[in-house]
Coordinates of C-alpha atoms in Angstrom, one line a residue:
Chain A
M9 CA -15.6 275.1 -13.1
R10 CA -14.6 274.5 -17.0
F11 CA -10.8 273.5 -17.8
R12 CA -10.8 275.2 -21.0
L13 CA -7.1 274.4 -23.4
T14 CA -6.7 271.1 -22.4
P15 CA -6.0 269.2 -26.0
R16 CA -8.4 267.3 -25.8
E17 CA -11.5 270.0 -25.0
T18 CA -9.5 271.6 -28.6
S19 CA -10.2 269.2 -30.7
F20 CA -14.1 270.3 -30.4
Y21 CA -13.1 273.9 -31.3
D22 CA -11.4 272.0 -34.6
L23 CA -14.0 269.6 -35.9
F24 CA -16.3 272.7 -35.6
A25 CA -14.8 274.6 -37.7
I26 CA -14.0 271.3 -40.2
S27 CA -17.3 271.3 -40.5
A28 CA -18.3 274.5 -40.9
D29 CA -16.0 274.3 -43.7
N30 CA -16.8 272.3 -45.3
V31 CA -20.8 273.2 -45.2
L32 CA -19.1 276.4 -46.8
S33 CA -17.7 274.7 -49.8
G34 CA -21.1 272.9 -49.9
S35 CA -22.6 276.1 -50.8
K36 CA -19.4 277.2 -53.3
L37 CA -20.7 274.5 -54.7
L38 CA -23.8 275.1 -54.8
M39 CA -22.8 278.7 -56.9
E40 CA -21.6 276.7 -59.2
L41 CA -24.1 274.3 -60.0
L42 CA -26.0 277.9 -60.9
A43 CA -24.1 278.9 -63.4
A44 CA -22.7 274.8 -64.2
E45 CA -24.2 274.1 -68.1
P46 CA -26.6 271.0 -67.4
A47 CA -23.9 268.9 -69.0
T48 CA -21.6 269.9 -66.0
R49 CA -23.6 269.2 -63.4
V50 CA -23.8 265.5 -63.3
E51 CA -19.2 266.3 -62.2
I52 CA -20.4 269.4 -59.4
A53 CA -22.7 266.5 -57.9
D54 CA -19.5 263.7 -57.5
R55 CA -18.4 267.0 -55.6
M56 CA -20.5 267.6 -53.4
R57 CA -21.0 264.5 -52.6
A58 CA -17.7 264.6 -51.6
A59 CA -17.8 267.2 -49.5
E60 CA -20.7 266.0 -48.4
H61 CA -18.6 262.1 -46.7
A62 CA -16.0 264.8 -45.5
G63 CA -18.8 266.5 -43.8
D64 CA -19.6 262.9 -42.2
D65 CA -16.2 262.1 -41.3
A66 CA -16.3 265.3 -38.9
T67 CA -19.8 264.7 -37.3
H68 CA -18.7 261.3 -36.3
A69 CA -15.9 262.8 -35.4
I70 CA -17.5 264.9 -33.3
F71 CA -20.1 262.4 -32.1
H72 CA -17.6 260.1 -30.8
Q73 CA -15.5 262.7 -29.1
L74 CA -18.4 263.6 -27.3
N75 CA -19.1 259.9 -26.8
S76 CA -15.2 259.1 -25.3
S77 CA -15.0 262.8 -23.1
F78 CA -15.3 263.1 -19.5
I79 CA -15.4 267.0 -18.8
T80 CA -16.4 269.0 -22.9
P81 CA -16.5 272.7 -23.3
F82 CA -20.3 273.0 -23.7
D83 CA -23.7 271.1 -22.9
R84 CA -22.7 267.6 -24.6
E85 CA -26.9 268.6 -25.6
D86 CA -25.1 271.7 -27.3
I87 CA -22.4 270.1 -29.0
Y88 CA -25.0 267.5 -30.1
R89 CA -27.0 270.0 -31.8
L90 CA -24.5 272.6 -33.3
A91 CA -22.8 269.2 -34.7
S92 CA -26.1 267.3 -35.9
R93 CA -27.2 271.1 -37.8
L94 CA -24.4 271.5 -39.4
D95 CA -24.7 268.5 -41.0
D96 CA -28.1 268.1 -41.9
I97 CA -27.0 272.0 -43.2
M98 CA -24.7 269.5 -45.6
D99 CA -27.7 267.1 -46.3
F100 CA -29.8 269.3 -47.7
M101 CA -27.5 271.0 -49.7
E102 CA -26.3 267.7 -51.6
E103 CA -30.3 266.9 -51.7
A104 CA -30.6 270.0 -53.7
V105 CA -27.4 269.3 -56.4
D106 CA -28.4 265.9 -56.7
L107 CA -32.1 266.3 -57.5
V108 CA -31.5 268.9 -60.0
V109 CA -29.2 266.6 -62.1
L110 CA -32.1 262.8 -61.5
Y111 CA -34.8 264.8 -62.6
E112 CA -32.9 266.6 -65.5
L113 CA -33.9 269.9 -64.9
Q114 CA -33.2 272.5 -67.4
E115 CA -33.9 276.7 -66.0
L116 CA -34.0 277.1 -62.8
P117 CA -36.4 280.1 -61.6
K118 CA -34.5 283.5 -60.8
G119 CA -35.7 282.7 -57.2
V120 CA -33.2 279.5 -57.1
A121 CA -30.4 281.8 -57.5
Q122 CA -31.6 284.5 -54.3
Q123 CA -32.2 281.5 -52.8
I124 CA -28.9 280.3 -52.9
E125 CA -26.7 283.4 -52.6
V126 CA -29.0 283.6 -49.1
L127 CA -27.5 280.3 -48.1
H128 CA -24.1 280.8 -49.5
R129 CA -23.6 284.6 -46.9
A130 CA -24.5 282.7 -44.6
A131 CA -22.3 279.9 -45.4
E132 CA -19.5 282.4 -44.8
L133 CA -20.8 283.7 -42.0
T134 CA -21.2 281.1 -39.7
A135 CA -17.3 279.6 -41.4
E136 CA -16.0 282.8 -39.7
A137 CA -17.8 282.6 -36.6
M138 CA -16.7 278.6 -35.8
P139 CA -13.4 280.1 -34.1
H140 CA -15.6 282.4 -32.4
L141 CA -16.2 279.5 -29.9
R142 CA -12.7 279.3 -28.0
T143 CA -13.8 282.5 -26.7
M144 CA -17.7 283.9 -27.3
E145 CA -17.1 286.8 -28.5
H146 CA -18.3 288.5 -31.7
L147 CA -21.0 285.8 -32.0
N148 CA -24.2 287.9 -31.8
E149 CA -23.3 289.6 -34.9
Y150 CA -23.5 286.2 -36.3
W151 CA -26.7 284.8 -35.2
I152 CA -28.7 288.3 -35.8
E153 CA -27.3 288.0 -39.6
V154 CA -28.2 285.1 -39.8
N155 CA -32.0 284.7 -39.0
R156 CA -31.8 288.1 -41.0
L157 CA -31.2 285.7 -43.7
E158 CA -33.1 283.0 -42.8
N159 CA -36.1 286.2 -42.7
Q160 CA -35.4 286.5 -46.6
A161 CA -34.5 283.1 -47.7
D162 CA -38.5 282.4 -46.6
Q163 CA -39.6 285.6 -48.8
I164 CA -37.8 284.6 -51.1
H165 CA -39.4 280.9 -51.0
R166 CA -42.8 281.7 -50.6
K167 CA -42.6 284.3 -53.8
L168 CA -41.1 281.0 -55.9
L169 CA -43.6 279.0 -54.4
A170 CA -45.8 281.1 -56.5
H171 CA -44.6 281.3 -59.2
L172 CA -44.2 277.7 -59.1
F173 CA -48.3 277.6 -58.8
N174 CA -48.7 280.4 -61.1
G175 CA -50.1 277.7 -64.2
T176 CA -46.6 278.8 -66.3
Y177 CA -45.0 274.8 -66.0
E178 CA -46.5 271.8 -65.8
A179 CA -47.5 269.2 -62.8
I180 CA -45.1 267.3 -63.2
E181 CA -42.3 270.3 -63.1
V182 CA -43.8 271.4 -60.1
M183 CA -42.9 268.5 -58.8
K184 CA -39.7 269.1 -59.8
L185 CA -38.8 271.7 -58.8
K186 CA -40.9 272.7 -55.7
Q187 CA -38.7 269.5 -53.7
V188 CA -35.6 272.2 -55.2
V189 CA -36.7 274.5 -54.0
D190 CA -38.5 272.8 -50.2
V191 CA -34.8 271.6 -49.9
L192 CA -32.7 275.3 -49.9
E193 CA -35.9 276.2 -47.7
E194 CA -34.3 273.7 -44.9
A195 CA -30.5 274.9 -45.8
A196 CA -32.4 277.9 -44.7
D197 CA -33.2 276.9 -41.4
A198 CA -30.7 274.2 -40.7
F199 CA -28.4 277.5 -40.7
E200 CA -30.8 279.1 -38.8
A201 CA -31.0 276.1 -35.8
V202 CA -27.3 276.1 -35.9
A203 CA -27.3 279.5 -35.5
N204 CA -29.9 279.8 -32.2
T205 CA -27.5 276.7 -30.5
V206 CA -24.8 278.9 -30.5
E207 CA -27.0 281.9 -28.9
T208 CA -27.9 279.3 -26.7
I209 CA -24.2 278.4 -25.5
V210 CA -23.2 281.8 -25.6
V211 CA -25.8 282.8 -23.0
K212 CA -25.5 280.4 -20.7
E213 CA -21.9 281.0 -20.2
S214 CA -22.8 284.7 -20.0
Chain B
M6 CA -36.1 268.2 -4.2
R7 CA -38.2 270.8 -5.1
F8 CA -38.5 274.6 -4.9
R9 CA -42.1 275.4 -5.8
L10 CA -42.8 278.6 -5.4
T11 CA -39.2 281.2 -5.4
P12 CA -40.9 283.8 -8.4
R13 CA -38.1 282.5 -10.4
E14 CA -39.6 278.6 -11.4
T15 CA -43.3 280.3 -11.2
S16 CA -42.5 282.6 -14.2
F17 CA -42.1 279.8 -16.2
Y18 CA -45.6 278.8 -14.9
D19 CA -47.1 282.2 -16.6
L20 CA -44.3 281.9 -19.8
F21 CA -46.2 278.0 -20.5
A22 CA -49.7 279.7 -20.1
I23 CA -48.9 282.0 -22.2
S24 CA -47.1 280.6 -25.3
A25 CA -50.6 278.4 -24.9
D26 CA -53.3 281.1 -25.0
N27 CA -51.6 282.6 -28.3
V28 CA -51.6 279.2 -30.0
L29 CA -55.1 280.0 -28.5
S30 CA -55.5 283.3 -30.4
G31 CA -54.4 281.2 -33.0
S32 CA -57.0 278.5 -33.2
K33 CA -59.3 281.7 -33.4
L34 CA -57.7 283.1 -36.4
L35 CA -58.0 279.7 -38.2
M36 CA -62.3 279.5 -37.2
E37 CA -62.6 282.5 -38.4
L38 CA -60.6 281.9 -41.3
L39 CA -63.5 280.2 -41.8
A40 CA -65.8 282.4 -41.6
A41 CA -63.9 284.6 -43.9
E42 CA -64.9 286.5 -47.5
P43 CA -60.7 285.0 -49.3
A44 CA -60.9 289.4 -49.6
T45 CA -60.7 289.5 -45.8
R46 CA -58.0 286.6 -46.3
V47 CA -55.1 289.2 -46.3
E48 CA -55.8 290.9 -42.8
I49 CA -56.2 287.7 -41.0
A50 CA -52.6 286.1 -42.1
D51 CA -51.9 289.8 -40.8
R52 CA -53.5 289.0 -37.3
M53 CA -51.6 285.7 -37.6
R54 CA -48.2 286.2 -38.4
A55 CA -48.4 289.3 -35.2
A56 CA -49.9 286.3 -32.6
E57 CA -46.8 283.8 -34.1
H58 CA -44.8 286.6 -33.4
A59 CA -45.9 287.1 -30.0
G60 CA -45.0 283.1 -29.9
D61 CA -42.0 283.1 -30.3
D62 CA -41.3 285.5 -28.3
A63 CA -42.3 283.3 -25.1
T64 CA -40.6 280.6 -26.6
H65 CA -37.2 282.7 -26.7
A66 CA -38.3 283.9 -23.0
I67 CA -38.9 280.5 -21.7
F68 CA -35.3 279.6 -23.6
H69 CA -33.6 282.6 -21.7
Q70 CA -35.5 281.8 -18.5
L71 CA -34.1 277.9 -19.0
N72 CA -29.9 278.8 -20.1
S73 CA -29.9 280.9 -17.1
S74 CA -31.6 279.0 -13.7
F75 CA -29.9 276.7 -11.9
I76 CA -33.0 274.6 -10.6
T77 CA -36.3 274.0 -12.8
P78 CA -39.9 273.0 -11.4
F79 CA -39.1 269.9 -14.1
D80 CA -36.3 268.2 -15.9
R81 CA -34.3 270.7 -18.4
E82 CA -35.4 268.5 -21.5
D83 CA -38.9 268.6 -20.4
I84 CA -39.2 272.2 -20.3
Y85 CA -37.4 272.5 -23.2
R86 CA -39.7 270.2 -25.2
L87 CA -42.7 271.5 -23.8
A88 CA -41.6 274.8 -25.0
S89 CA -40.7 274.0 -28.3
R90 CA -44.0 271.7 -29.6
L91 CA -46.0 274.4 -28.4
D92 CA -43.9 276.7 -30.5
D93 CA -44.1 274.5 -33.1
I94 CA -48.1 274.2 -32.7
M95 CA -48.3 278.3 -33.5
D96 CA -45.6 277.7 -36.7
F97 CA -48.0 275.3 -38.4
M98 CA -51.2 276.8 -38.0
E99 CA -49.8 280.7 -39.2
E100 CA -48.1 278.1 -42.0
A101 CA -51.7 277.0 -43.3
V102 CA -53.1 280.7 -42.9
D103 CA -50.2 281.8 -45.2
L104 CA -51.0 278.9 -48.1
V105 CA -54.4 279.9 -48.4
V106 CA -53.7 283.7 -49.1
L107 CA -50.6 282.4 -50.5
Y108 CA -52.5 280.2 -53.7
E109 CA -55.2 282.4 -53.5
L110 CA -57.3 279.2 -53.1
Q111 CA -60.9 279.7 -53.4
E112 CA -63.4 277.8 -51.4
L113 CA -62.4 274.9 -49.1
P114 CA -62.7 271.5 -48.5
K115 CA -65.3 270.9 -46.1
G116 CA -63.5 268.1 -44.0
V117 CA -61.0 271.6 -43.6
A118 CA -63.7 273.2 -41.0
Q119 CA -63.3 269.9 -39.7
Q120 CA -59.3 269.7 -39.2
I121 CA -59.7 272.9 -37.7
E122 CA -62.7 272.1 -35.6
V123 CA -60.3 269.6 -33.8
L124 CA -57.9 271.9 -33.5
H125 CA -59.0 274.7 -31.7
R126 CA -60.7 272.4 -29.6
A127 CA -57.0 270.8 -28.8
A128 CA -56.7 274.6 -28.2
E129 CA -59.1 275.6 -25.7
L130 CA -58.4 272.1 -23.6
T131 CA -54.5 273.2 -23.9
A132 CA -55.3 276.6 -22.6
E133 CA -57.0 274.9 -19.9
A134 CA -54.0 272.9 -18.9
M135 CA -51.5 274.5 -18.0
P136 CA -52.1 276.6 -15.1
H137 CA -52.6 273.1 -14.0
L138 CA -48.8 272.2 -14.1
R139 CA -48.4 274.3 -10.6
T140 CA -50.4 271.6 -8.9
M141 CA -50.3 268.9 -11.0
E142 CA -53.9 267.7 -10.9
H143 CA -56.5 267.6 -13.6
L144 CA -54.3 266.9 -16.0
N145 CA -55.2 263.7 -16.8
E146 CA -58.1 263.9 -18.1
Y147 CA -56.5 266.5 -20.2
W148 CA -54.0 265.1 -22.6
I149 CA -56.2 261.6 -23.1
E150 CA -58.7 264.2 -24.4
V151 CA -56.0 265.5 -27.1
N152 CA -55.2 262.0 -27.7
R153 CA -58.6 260.8 -29.0
L154 CA -58.5 264.2 -30.5
E155 CA -55.9 263.8 -32.9
N156 CA -57.1 260.1 -33.7
Q157 CA -59.8 262.3 -35.0
A158 CA -57.8 264.4 -36.7
D159 CA -56.4 261.2 -38.0
Q160 CA -59.4 260.3 -39.7
I161 CA -60.3 263.0 -41.0
H162 CA -57.1 263.7 -42.7
R163 CA -56.7 260.2 -44.6
K164 CA -60.7 261.7 -45.5
L165 CA -59.9 264.6 -47.0
L166 CA -56.3 262.9 -48.9
A167 CA -58.7 260.4 -50.3
H168 CA -60.8 263.2 -51.8
L169 CA -58.7 265.0 -53.1
F170 CA -57.4 262.4 -54.9
N171 CA -60.8 260.8 -56.1
G172 CA -60.1 262.9 -59.3
T173 CA -62.2 265.8 -58.8
Y174 CA -59.2 268.8 -58.9
E175 CA -56.7 269.5 -60.8
A176 CA -53.0 267.9 -60.4
I177 CA -52.3 271.1 -59.1
E178 CA -55.0 272.0 -57.1
V179 CA -54.6 268.7 -55.4
M180 CA -51.1 270.1 -54.8
K181 CA -51.7 273.3 -53.2
L182 CA -54.4 271.5 -50.9
K183 CA -52.4 269.2 -50.0
Q184 CA -49.6 271.6 -48.5
V185 CA -53.1 273.0 -46.1
V186 CA -55.0 269.7 -45.2
D187 CA -51.1 268.6 -44.2
V188 CA -49.5 271.2 -41.8
L189 CA -52.8 271.6 -40.5
E190 CA -52.4 267.8 -39.1
E191 CA -49.5 268.4 -38.1
A192 CA -50.6 270.7 -36.0
A193 CA -53.1 268.1 -34.4
D194 CA -49.6 266.0 -34.4
A195 CA -47.5 269.4 -32.6
F196 CA -50.5 269.5 -29.6
E197 CA -50.8 265.9 -29.3
A198 CA -46.6 265.7 -28.5
V199 CA -47.7 268.7 -26.0
A200 CA -49.9 266.4 -24.8
N201 CA -47.7 263.1 -24.0
T202 CA -44.7 265.5 -22.9
V203 CA -47.0 267.2 -20.0
E204 CA -47.8 263.3 -19.3
T205 CA -43.7 262.9 -18.7
I206 CA -44.2 265.9 -16.6
V207 CA -46.3 264.5 -13.8
V208 CA -45.1 260.6 -14.4
K209 CA -42.2 262.2 -12.9
E210 CA -43.3 263.9 -10.4
S211 CA -46.0 261.2 -9.0
Chain C
M25 CA -21.0 252.1 -11.5
R26 CA -23.2 250.4 -13.0
F27 CA -25.6 247.7 -12.2
R28 CA -26.4 246.0 -14.6
L29 CA -28.9 242.7 -14.1
T30 CA -31.1 244.0 -11.5
P31 CA -35.0 243.2 -12.5
R32 CA -36.1 247.1 -12.8
E33 CA -33.5 246.6 -16.2
T34 CA -33.7 244.1 -17.2
S35 CA -37.3 244.6 -18.5
F36 CA -35.2 247.7 -20.0
Y37 CA -33.6 244.9 -23.0
D38 CA -36.2 243.1 -22.1
L39 CA -38.9 245.7 -23.5
F40 CA -36.6 247.1 -26.3
A41 CA -36.6 243.1 -27.7
I42 CA -40.5 243.3 -28.0
S43 CA -41.0 246.7 -30.2
A44 CA -37.3 244.7 -32.6
D45 CA -39.8 241.5 -32.5
N46 CA -43.0 243.4 -34.1
V47 CA -41.1 246.1 -36.1
L48 CA -39.7 242.6 -37.8
S49 CA -43.5 241.1 -37.3
G50 CA -44.7 244.6 -39.6
S51 CA -41.8 244.1 -42.0
K52 CA -43.0 240.2 -42.5
L53 CA -46.7 242.3 -43.5
L54 CA -44.6 244.6 -45.8
M55 CA -43.4 241.0 -47.6
E56 CA -47.9 240.0 -47.7
L57 CA -48.7 243.5 -49.3
L58 CA -46.3 242.8 -52.3
A59 CA -47.2 239.2 -53.2
A60 CA -51.6 239.5 -51.9
E61 CA -54.2 240.4 -54.3
P62 CA -55.4 244.6 -54.4
A63 CA -58.8 243.2 -52.2
T64 CA -56.8 241.2 -49.7
R65 CA -54.7 244.6 -48.2
V66 CA -57.0 245.5 -46.0
E67 CA -57.2 242.6 -44.0
I68 CA -53.6 243.1 -44.3
A69 CA -53.9 247.1 -43.1
D70 CA -56.0 246.1 -40.2
R71 CA -53.3 243.5 -38.9
M72 CA -50.5 246.0 -39.5
R73 CA -53.0 248.5 -37.4
A74 CA -52.5 246.7 -35.1
A75 CA -49.0 245.5 -35.2
E76 CA -48.6 249.5 -34.7
H77 CA -50.5 249.6 -31.6
A78 CA -48.8 246.8 -30.5
G79 CA -45.4 249.1 -31.0
D80 CA -47.4 252.1 -29.4
D81 CA -47.7 250.6 -26.2
A82 CA -43.9 248.6 -25.7
T83 CA -42.9 252.1 -26.9
H84 CA -45.1 253.0 -23.9
A85 CA -43.4 250.7 -21.5
I86 CA -39.7 251.6 -21.8
F87 CA -40.7 255.4 -21.4
H88 CA -42.7 254.9 -18.2
Q89 CA -40.2 253.1 -16.6
L90 CA -37.9 255.6 -18.0
N91 CA -39.8 258.0 -15.9
S92 CA -40.0 256.2 -13.2
S93 CA -36.0 254.2 -12.7
F94 CA -33.3 256.0 -10.8
I95 CA -30.8 254.1 -12.0
T96 CA -30.8 252.8 -15.9
P97 CA -28.9 250.1 -17.3
F98 CA -27.6 253.5 -20.0
D99 CA -28.2 257.0 -20.7
R100 CA -31.6 258.1 -20.4
E101 CA -31.8 260.1 -23.6
D102 CA -30.3 257.0 -25.8
I103 CA -32.7 254.9 -24.5
Y104 CA -35.2 257.6 -25.2
R105 CA -34.0 257.6 -28.9
L106 CA -33.8 254.2 -29.7
A107 CA -37.4 253.4 -28.4
S108 CA -38.7 257.2 -29.8
R109 CA -36.7 255.6 -33.2
L110 CA -38.0 251.6 -33.1
D111 CA -41.4 253.4 -32.9
D112 CA -41.1 255.4 -35.5
I113 CA -40.0 252.6 -38.3
M114 CA -42.9 251.1 -37.0
D115 CA -45.6 254.8 -37.9
F116 CA -43.7 254.8 -41.0
M117 CA -44.2 251.0 -42.3
E118 CA -48.1 251.7 -41.3
E119 CA -48.2 254.9 -42.6
A120 CA -47.2 253.1 -45.7
V121 CA -49.5 250.0 -46.2
D122 CA -52.5 253.0 -45.5
L123 CA -51.5 255.1 -47.7
V124 CA -51.4 251.4 -50.4
V125 CA -54.8 251.1 -49.5
L126 CA -56.4 254.5 -49.4
Y127 CA -55.4 255.7 -53.0
E128 CA -56.6 252.1 -53.9
L129 CA -52.9 252.0 -56.1
Q130 CA -52.7 248.7 -58.7
E131 CA -50.0 247.4 -59.5
L132 CA -46.6 249.3 -57.3
P133 CA -43.9 249.6 -59.4
K134 CA -40.7 247.0 -58.8
G135 CA -38.6 249.2 -57.0
V136 CA -41.4 249.1 -54.2
A137 CA -40.6 245.3 -53.9
Q138 CA -37.3 246.3 -53.5
Q139 CA -37.7 249.0 -51.1
I140 CA -39.4 246.5 -49.3
E141 CA -36.6 243.3 -49.3
V142 CA -34.2 245.9 -47.7
L143 CA -36.6 247.0 -44.4
H144 CA -37.4 243.0 -43.9
R145 CA -33.5 242.3 -43.2
A146 CA -32.9 244.8 -41.7
A147 CA -35.9 244.6 -39.6
E148 CA -34.1 240.6 -39.4
L149 CA -30.8 242.3 -38.0
T150 CA -32.4 244.2 -35.6
A151 CA -34.6 241.9 -33.7
E152 CA -31.7 240.0 -33.6
A153 CA -29.4 242.7 -32.4
M154 CA -31.8 243.9 -29.9
P155 CA -30.9 240.3 -27.3
H156 CA -27.4 241.5 -27.6
L157 CA -26.9 245.3 -25.6
R158 CA -26.9 243.3 -22.5
T159 CA -23.4 241.4 -23.3
M160 CA -22.5 244.9 -26.1
E161 CA -21.4 241.7 -28.4
H162 CA -22.1 241.7 -31.3
L163 CA -22.8 244.9 -32.4
N164 CA -20.5 245.7 -34.8
E165 CA -21.3 243.5 -37.2
Y166 CA -24.9 244.7 -37.3
W167 CA -24.3 248.5 -37.5
I168 CA -22.7 248.1 -39.8
E169 CA -24.8 246.3 -41.9
V170 CA -28.3 248.5 -41.2
N171 CA -25.4 251.7 -42.6
R172 CA -25.3 250.0 -45.9
L173 CA -28.7 248.4 -46.6
E174 CA -29.2 252.1 -45.4
N175 CA -27.1 253.1 -49.0
Q176 CA -28.8 250.8 -51.2
A177 CA -31.7 251.8 -49.6
D178 CA -31.2 255.5 -50.6
Q179 CA -29.9 254.4 -54.7
I180 CA -33.1 252.6 -54.7
H181 CA -35.3 255.1 -53.2
R182 CA -33.0 257.4 -56.1
K183 CA -33.9 255.4 -58.8
L184 CA -38.0 255.6 -57.9
L185 CA -38.4 258.8 -57.8
A186 CA -36.5 259.4 -61.8
H187 CA -38.8 256.1 -62.6
L188 CA -41.7 257.8 -61.7
F189 CA -41.1 261.4 -62.8
N190 CA -40.0 260.0 -66.0
G191 CA -43.2 260.9 -68.1
T192 CA -45.2 256.9 -67.7
Y193 CA -47.2 258.0 -65.0
E194 CA -49.8 261.2 -64.6
A195 CA -49.5 263.4 -62.0
I196 CA -51.5 262.3 -60.1
E197 CA -49.9 259.1 -60.1
V198 CA -46.8 260.3 -59.5
M199 CA -48.4 261.8 -56.7
K200 CA -49.9 258.9 -54.2
L201 CA -47.0 256.3 -55.4
K202 CA -44.3 259.2 -54.3
Q203 CA -45.4 259.5 -51.2
V204 CA -45.4 255.8 -50.9
V205 CA -42.0 255.4 -51.9
D206 CA -41.1 258.4 -49.7
V207 CA -42.8 257.1 -46.8
L208 CA -40.5 253.6 -47.0
E209 CA -37.6 256.1 -47.6
E210 CA -38.1 257.3 -44.2
A211 CA -38.7 254.0 -42.8
A212 CA -34.9 253.0 -44.1
D213 CA -33.4 255.2 -42.4
A214 CA -34.7 255.4 -38.9
F215 CA -33.4 251.8 -39.0
E216 CA -30.3 253.8 -39.8
A217 CA -30.3 256.3 -37.1
V218 CA -31.8 252.9 -34.9
A219 CA -28.3 250.8 -35.4
N220 CA -26.9 254.6 -34.9
T221 CA -27.9 254.8 -31.9
V222 CA -26.9 251.8 -31.1
E223 CA -23.1 252.8 -32.4
T224 CA -23.2 255.1 -29.8
I225 CA -24.7 252.7 -26.5
V226 CA -21.8 250.8 -27.5
V227 CA -19.3 253.2 -27.9
K228 CA -20.1 255.3 -24.5
E229 CA -20.2 251.7 -22.6
S230 CA -16.2 250.5 -24.0

């Protein structure tokens, strides 16, 4: 038996929605990064760091709530996993921006823009999906689509690796760029992990 | 109190056996890769991808069963971990083949053959061990031997790293080969993680 | 209701203290590494390997105790996580020493000394904190300070990456050094994970 609408539990839903909205803000900053002149990237990195801190606060609030709640709207381990994976996405996105600034990368390969567009679409779907955890409806489309996006991200990532190693770039440049494309791929994987956790929650409830 | 032989629980055992048999098929494909001309590697990569998808199906079936079962033959977290780690092995093996094809690597260092032979032996032992989960017998030898193989894989991996960085290879080539040998080492670690999970299950039952 | 002082549970506290003391021994060996001539590094690596094995034994004892205990002093998953993260720290520290020897690195960049000093301070705090798990007192200062140290380690790591890629080093040398500084950064992250697990335990108890 579950008690869905007590104030305490409601706030889990609110906190997940806040965390996912924050991820969406992060993905918008990645889109800005693509269009930005190298000189303005530092300012974008600052805003990304602020977004990442806001995400940490949301994650921390969920863990605190989890540790002090006797009744939870779904399994504790799933709440823990969902919050952790949302937090991972922010960490990876922030790391990507940070590396671009730190290594003073100039032009980014076209595939990086494609990676970021996929991440942005996944972020939109994730932010739309979180409020549906309350009713557990309309979540199938979400996780199917995010799994499809992750496959697409995989293909883009593979092509990028082949491109980086095809002899165009010097070894040091390959190392720098590879770190960026790998961390963006990790962000895509983390979106899929969030979607799979949501699927687990829905299956248990059905 | 446990109910060992109901149909529902039986299928967990069957699913783990299917998953481990699939890992064994993957390790055979790695062995084929060693003997194959570069031109035929693409076809091996295709079959590896099919094996990896079959593995995903088995993992998914275990998770679905887990989420919809009230009684499980052993602790839920151990079932989750065992299925996840078996799935990890397939992912790492598939990634190794994929990278060899993607980077159009020509001759592989001898140590790679040694890595793959150790993985194949670990896969045979794992596939033999899974059916013993039902009776919990004869599993000691299995996990001791897999831990020994993982130590051996560690030594091979270390020697390979020293070899890659000894000045024989160009930097770009080192980067490509290092990805392959590292992911094969991760596969060896994942076999050990499977064995350690089996040990945990046996200890809890005894 | 909890039974804090039975012999069985007492030994969890003892085992965590042993594991953290062992981590402190490991961090002292890292400090020795900094001062050592390259020729004496092999001997330090041998002692590090012995310390890592001692850590494995402590971890194994905790898992064995966990799997065979009906009543535990705090949540099983937190005991599992705390033991695993302490074990991770030793693994990362041992890997760092191992890589320095394996790659026959000569002079290490100054930032590496800073990384190790931060790890050593975190190890001292962690070893001091573990005995306080019994009373759950004085742990706030510990985890706040370790989180601060992890931020400091992050900054040092970032500066090291910028330094490695600034054109001073050849590509192969960058790859070798990057592995060392990355694994030391992973050790810092693992100290934070230990501290966060301790915080979780304290919050649940309060």
